[in-house]
XYZ file of C-alpha atoms in Angstrom:
329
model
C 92.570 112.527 95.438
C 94.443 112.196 98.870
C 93.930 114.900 101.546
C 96.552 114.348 104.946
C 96.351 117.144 107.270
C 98.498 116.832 110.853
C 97.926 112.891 110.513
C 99.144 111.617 113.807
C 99.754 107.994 115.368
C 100.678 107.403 118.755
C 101.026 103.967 119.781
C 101.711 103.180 123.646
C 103.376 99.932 124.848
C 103.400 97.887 127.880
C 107.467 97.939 128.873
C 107.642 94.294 130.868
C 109.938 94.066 133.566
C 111.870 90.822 133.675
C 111.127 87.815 135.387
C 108.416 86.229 137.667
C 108.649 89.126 140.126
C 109.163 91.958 137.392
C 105.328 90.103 136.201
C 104.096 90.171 139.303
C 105.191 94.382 139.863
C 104.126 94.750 136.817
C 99.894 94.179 138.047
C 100.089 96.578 140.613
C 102.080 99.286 138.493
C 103.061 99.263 134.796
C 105.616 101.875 132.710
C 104.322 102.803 128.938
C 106.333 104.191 126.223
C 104.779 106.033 123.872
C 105.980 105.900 119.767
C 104.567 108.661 117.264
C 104.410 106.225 114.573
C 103.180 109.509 112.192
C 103.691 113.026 113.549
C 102.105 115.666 112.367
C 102.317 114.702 108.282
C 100.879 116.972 105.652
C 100.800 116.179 102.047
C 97.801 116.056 99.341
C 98.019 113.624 96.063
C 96.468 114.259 92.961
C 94.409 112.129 90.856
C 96.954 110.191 88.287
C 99.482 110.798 90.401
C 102.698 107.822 90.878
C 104.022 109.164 94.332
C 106.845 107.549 96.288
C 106.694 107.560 100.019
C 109.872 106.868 101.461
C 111.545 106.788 104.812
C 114.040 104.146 106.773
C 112.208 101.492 109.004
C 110.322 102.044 111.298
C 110.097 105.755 109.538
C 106.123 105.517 110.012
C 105.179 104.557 106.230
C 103.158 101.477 106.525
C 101.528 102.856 109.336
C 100.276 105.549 107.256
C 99.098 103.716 104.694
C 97.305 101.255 107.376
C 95.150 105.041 108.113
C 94.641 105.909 105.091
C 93.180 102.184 104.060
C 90.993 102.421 107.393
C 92.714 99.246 108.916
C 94.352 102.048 112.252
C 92.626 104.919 113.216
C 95.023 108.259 113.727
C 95.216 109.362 117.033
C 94.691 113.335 115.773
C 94.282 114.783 112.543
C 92.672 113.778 109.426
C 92.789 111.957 105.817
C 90.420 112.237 103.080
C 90.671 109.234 99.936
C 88.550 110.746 96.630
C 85.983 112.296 99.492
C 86.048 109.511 102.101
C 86.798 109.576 105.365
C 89.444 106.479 105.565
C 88.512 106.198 109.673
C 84.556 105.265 108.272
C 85.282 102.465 106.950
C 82.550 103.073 105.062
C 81.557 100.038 102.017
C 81.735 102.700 99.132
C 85.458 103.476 99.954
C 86.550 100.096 100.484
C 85.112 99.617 96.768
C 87.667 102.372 95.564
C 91.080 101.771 97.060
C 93.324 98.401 97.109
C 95.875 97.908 99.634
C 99.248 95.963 98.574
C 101.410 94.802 101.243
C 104.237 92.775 100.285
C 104.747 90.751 103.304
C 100.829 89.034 103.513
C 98.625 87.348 101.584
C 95.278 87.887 100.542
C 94.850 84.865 98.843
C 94.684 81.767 100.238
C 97.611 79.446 100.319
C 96.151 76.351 99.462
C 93.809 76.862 96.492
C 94.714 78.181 92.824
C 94.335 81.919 92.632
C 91.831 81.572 90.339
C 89.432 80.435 93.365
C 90.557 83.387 95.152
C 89.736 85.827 91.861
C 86.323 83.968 91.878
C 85.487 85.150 95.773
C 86.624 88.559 95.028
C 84.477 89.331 92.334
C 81.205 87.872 94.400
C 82.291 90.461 97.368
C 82.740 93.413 95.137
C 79.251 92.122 93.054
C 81.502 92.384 89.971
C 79.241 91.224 87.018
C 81.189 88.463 84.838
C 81.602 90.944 81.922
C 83.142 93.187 84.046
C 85.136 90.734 85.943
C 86.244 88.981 82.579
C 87.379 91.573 80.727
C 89.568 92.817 84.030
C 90.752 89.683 84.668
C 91.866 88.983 80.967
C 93.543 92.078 80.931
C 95.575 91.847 83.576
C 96.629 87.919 83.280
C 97.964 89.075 79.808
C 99.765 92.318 80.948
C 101.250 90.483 83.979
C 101.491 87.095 82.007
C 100.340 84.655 84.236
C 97.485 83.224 82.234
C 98.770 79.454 82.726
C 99.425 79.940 86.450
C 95.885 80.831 87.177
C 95.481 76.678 87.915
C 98.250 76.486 90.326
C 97.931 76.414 94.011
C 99.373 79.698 95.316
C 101.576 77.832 97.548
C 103.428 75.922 94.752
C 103.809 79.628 92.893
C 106.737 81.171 92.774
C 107.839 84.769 94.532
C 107.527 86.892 91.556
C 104.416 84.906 90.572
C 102.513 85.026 93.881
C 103.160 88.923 93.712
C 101.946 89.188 90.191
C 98.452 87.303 91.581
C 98.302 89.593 94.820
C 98.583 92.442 92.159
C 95.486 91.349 90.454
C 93.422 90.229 93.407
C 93.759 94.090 94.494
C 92.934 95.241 91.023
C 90.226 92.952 90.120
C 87.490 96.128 91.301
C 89.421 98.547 89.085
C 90.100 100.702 92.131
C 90.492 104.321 91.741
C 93.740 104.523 94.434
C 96.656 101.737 95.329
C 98.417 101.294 98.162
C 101.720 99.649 97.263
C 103.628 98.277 100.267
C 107.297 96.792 99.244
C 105.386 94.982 95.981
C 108.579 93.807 95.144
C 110.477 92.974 98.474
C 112.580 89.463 97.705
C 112.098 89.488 94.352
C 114.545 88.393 91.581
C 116.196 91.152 89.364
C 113.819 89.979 86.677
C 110.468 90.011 87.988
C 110.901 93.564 90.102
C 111.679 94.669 86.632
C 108.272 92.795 85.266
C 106.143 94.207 88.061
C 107.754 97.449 87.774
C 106.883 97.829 83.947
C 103.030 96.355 85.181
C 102.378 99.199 87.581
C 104.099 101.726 85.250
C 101.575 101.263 82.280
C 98.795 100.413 84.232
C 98.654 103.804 85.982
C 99.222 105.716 82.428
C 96.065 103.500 80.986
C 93.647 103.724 84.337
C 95.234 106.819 85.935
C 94.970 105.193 89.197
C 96.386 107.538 91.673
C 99.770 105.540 93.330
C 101.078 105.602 96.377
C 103.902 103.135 96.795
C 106.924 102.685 99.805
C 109.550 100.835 98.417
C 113.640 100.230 100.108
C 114.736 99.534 96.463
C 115.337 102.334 94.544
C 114.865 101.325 91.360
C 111.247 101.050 91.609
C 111.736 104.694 92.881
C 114.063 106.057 90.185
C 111.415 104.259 87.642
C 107.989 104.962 88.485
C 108.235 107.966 90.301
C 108.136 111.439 89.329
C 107.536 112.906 92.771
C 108.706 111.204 96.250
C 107.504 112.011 100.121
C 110.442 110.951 102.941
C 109.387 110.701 106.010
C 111.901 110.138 109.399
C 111.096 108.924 112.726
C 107.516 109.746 111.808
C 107.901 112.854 110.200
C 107.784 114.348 107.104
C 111.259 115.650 105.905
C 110.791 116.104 102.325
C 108.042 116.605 99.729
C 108.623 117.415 95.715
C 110.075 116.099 92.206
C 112.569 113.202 92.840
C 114.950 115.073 90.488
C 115.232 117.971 92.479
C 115.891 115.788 95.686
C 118.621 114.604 93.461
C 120.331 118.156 92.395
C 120.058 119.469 96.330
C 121.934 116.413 97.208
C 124.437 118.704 98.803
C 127.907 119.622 96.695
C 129.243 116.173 96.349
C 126.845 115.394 93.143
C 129.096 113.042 91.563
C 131.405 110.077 91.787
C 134.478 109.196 89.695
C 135.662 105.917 89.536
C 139.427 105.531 87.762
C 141.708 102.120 87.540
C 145.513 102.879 86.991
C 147.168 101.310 83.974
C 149.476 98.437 84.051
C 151.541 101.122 82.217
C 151.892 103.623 84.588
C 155.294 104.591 86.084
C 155.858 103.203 89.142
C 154.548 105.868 92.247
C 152.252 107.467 89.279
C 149.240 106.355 91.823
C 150.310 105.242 95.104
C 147.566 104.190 97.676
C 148.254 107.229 99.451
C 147.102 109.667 96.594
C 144.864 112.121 97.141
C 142.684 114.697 94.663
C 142.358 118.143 95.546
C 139.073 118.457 95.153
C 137.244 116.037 97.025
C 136.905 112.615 99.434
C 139.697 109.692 97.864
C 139.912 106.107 98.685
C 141.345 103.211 97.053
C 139.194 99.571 97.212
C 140.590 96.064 96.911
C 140.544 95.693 93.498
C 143.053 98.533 92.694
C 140.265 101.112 91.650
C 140.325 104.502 93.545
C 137.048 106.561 93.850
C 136.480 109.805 94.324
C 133.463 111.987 95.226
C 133.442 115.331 94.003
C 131.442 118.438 93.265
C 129.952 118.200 89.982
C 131.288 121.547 88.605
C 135.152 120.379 89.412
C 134.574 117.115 87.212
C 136.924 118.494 84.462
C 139.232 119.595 86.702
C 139.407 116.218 88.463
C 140.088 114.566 85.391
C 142.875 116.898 84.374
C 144.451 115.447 87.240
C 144.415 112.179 87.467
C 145.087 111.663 83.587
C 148.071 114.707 84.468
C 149.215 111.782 87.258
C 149.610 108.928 85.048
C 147.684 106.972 82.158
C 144.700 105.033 83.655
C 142.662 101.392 81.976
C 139.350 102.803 82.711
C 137.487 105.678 84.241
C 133.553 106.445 84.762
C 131.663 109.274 85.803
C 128.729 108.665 87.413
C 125.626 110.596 89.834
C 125.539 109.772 93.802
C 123.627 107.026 93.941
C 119.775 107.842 95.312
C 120.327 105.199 98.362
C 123.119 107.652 99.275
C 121.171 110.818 99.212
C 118.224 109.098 101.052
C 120.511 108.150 103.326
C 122.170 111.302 104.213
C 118.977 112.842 104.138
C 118.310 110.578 106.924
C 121.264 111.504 108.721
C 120.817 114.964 108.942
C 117.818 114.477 110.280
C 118.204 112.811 113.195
């Protein structure tokens, strides 16, 4: 469904010199800095796909997704969408793909959304079966049927989302382009808008592609993830395997000593022999240690003294991401 071979992006920039004077040098001979934005990225999608595209900012990921809607051209290489040529522009592709960004509005601010459904379904010639039965559907999935009245300004966060979600899906496109959906949501709604996208794609098989810094929409809805870093592509596969190759610290142990425990049983000082120890605030000492030396770990500490409480737990996937990161750079 999505084709990217060497997709490139170079933007160039003016660099200003300051002042009146540095303005006035600045006509007769200007310095430009040039940014690959997207360098060289490879990947293909297939159809029914739920693919996470991640990367730090500034990484290069909305840029991408600006090529492969047609809004930038690439400065070398190529994308195809379902057949299309993004760089076309052409009216039959912008009838198959929606773009989701989760910092602008498509609908406008001071009319219900309804008004804005209404004007979507006139530029996509949407007949009003068709655009009934979508719209029906995804009011009650996203339940929202009694905001449809309200001005989008008077909406709230989550709600506004939920509306920009159906404006893009009104057409029943065949590919999304999710862009932070769920940036500044509440706990609450991410969770409702998460669960939305989730069994939408399994009933449409709409191919997903979808950047996201939280990752629980990740760890949810993804089965396969893309990282990109400083605008190129570092990693490409199953979001579980990304997890396992973490490196060998794979897990973290979290202990609190018992009020019981013989004084010097855990001083702040104490260390495990078989990984990283620190002691927080609140009394709790953490460790991160290989996975295969967790029951050796907790030989030891229950060997040390008796403890009130003690989890085991995986790195978290912000911490892989983020070492991924740093190795990269």
């Amino acid at each position: 469904m999505i084709e990217v071979s060497h997709l490139t992006r170079v933007f160039r920039t003016y660099k200003k010199r300051p002042g009146f004077w540095g303005g006035v040098r600045g006509l007769f001979s200007r310095e430009f800095t040039e940014t690959r934005a997207a360098d060289d990225i490879n990947f293909t999608i297939n159809e029914g796909e739920f693919v996470g595209f991640l990367g730090p900012n500034g990484a290069g990921k909305t840029t991408t997704l600006k090529m492969l809607s047609g809004l930038i051209y690439p400065t070398s290489g190529s994308a195809r969408v379902a057949g299309f040529d993004p760089s076309k522009r052409e009216n039959a592709y912008r009838r198959i793909f929606a773009l989701v960004l989760g910092q602008k509005n498509q609908l406008w601010w001071d009319l219900p959304a309804i008004e804005s459904f209404l004007l979507l379904r006139h530029i996509y010639g949407l007949s009003e079966e068709q655009y009934r039965t979508t719209l029906d559907e995804l009011v009650d999935l996203l339940g929202v049927r009694e905001k449809l009245n309200v001005m989008v300004r008077e909406l709230s966060l989550g709600e506004r989302m939920k509306m920009e979600l159906i404006a893009a899906l009104l057409h029943r496109p065949r590919v999304l382009f999710l862009d932070e959906p769920t940036i500044g949501l509440d706990v609450v709604s991410q969770k409702a808008v998460r669960q939305f996208l989730r069994d939408y794609n399994r009933r449409h098989r709409v191919t997903i592609l979808l950047t996201s810094h939280y990752m629980a929409d990740i760890k949810e809805l993804c089965e396969r993830v893309i990282v990109i870093h400083q605008g190129k592509k570092i990693y490409d596969g199953a979001l579980d395997r990304l997890e396992a190759g973490s490196g060998s610290r794979k897990k973290i142990i979290t202990f609190l000593p018992s009020p019981d425990a013989a004084a010097g049983s855990f001083p702040d000082s104490w260390k495990s022999r078989y990984g990283e120890t620190k002691r927080g605030d609140d009394g709790k000492f953490i460790l991160s240690v290989p996975g295969e030396n967790i029951a050796a770990v907790s030989q030891e500490i229950l060997h040390a003294g008796p403890v009130a409480d003690i989890t085991i737990e995986d790195v978290p996937l912000e911490d892989i991401i983020a070492e991924l990161f740093t190795s990269q750079a």
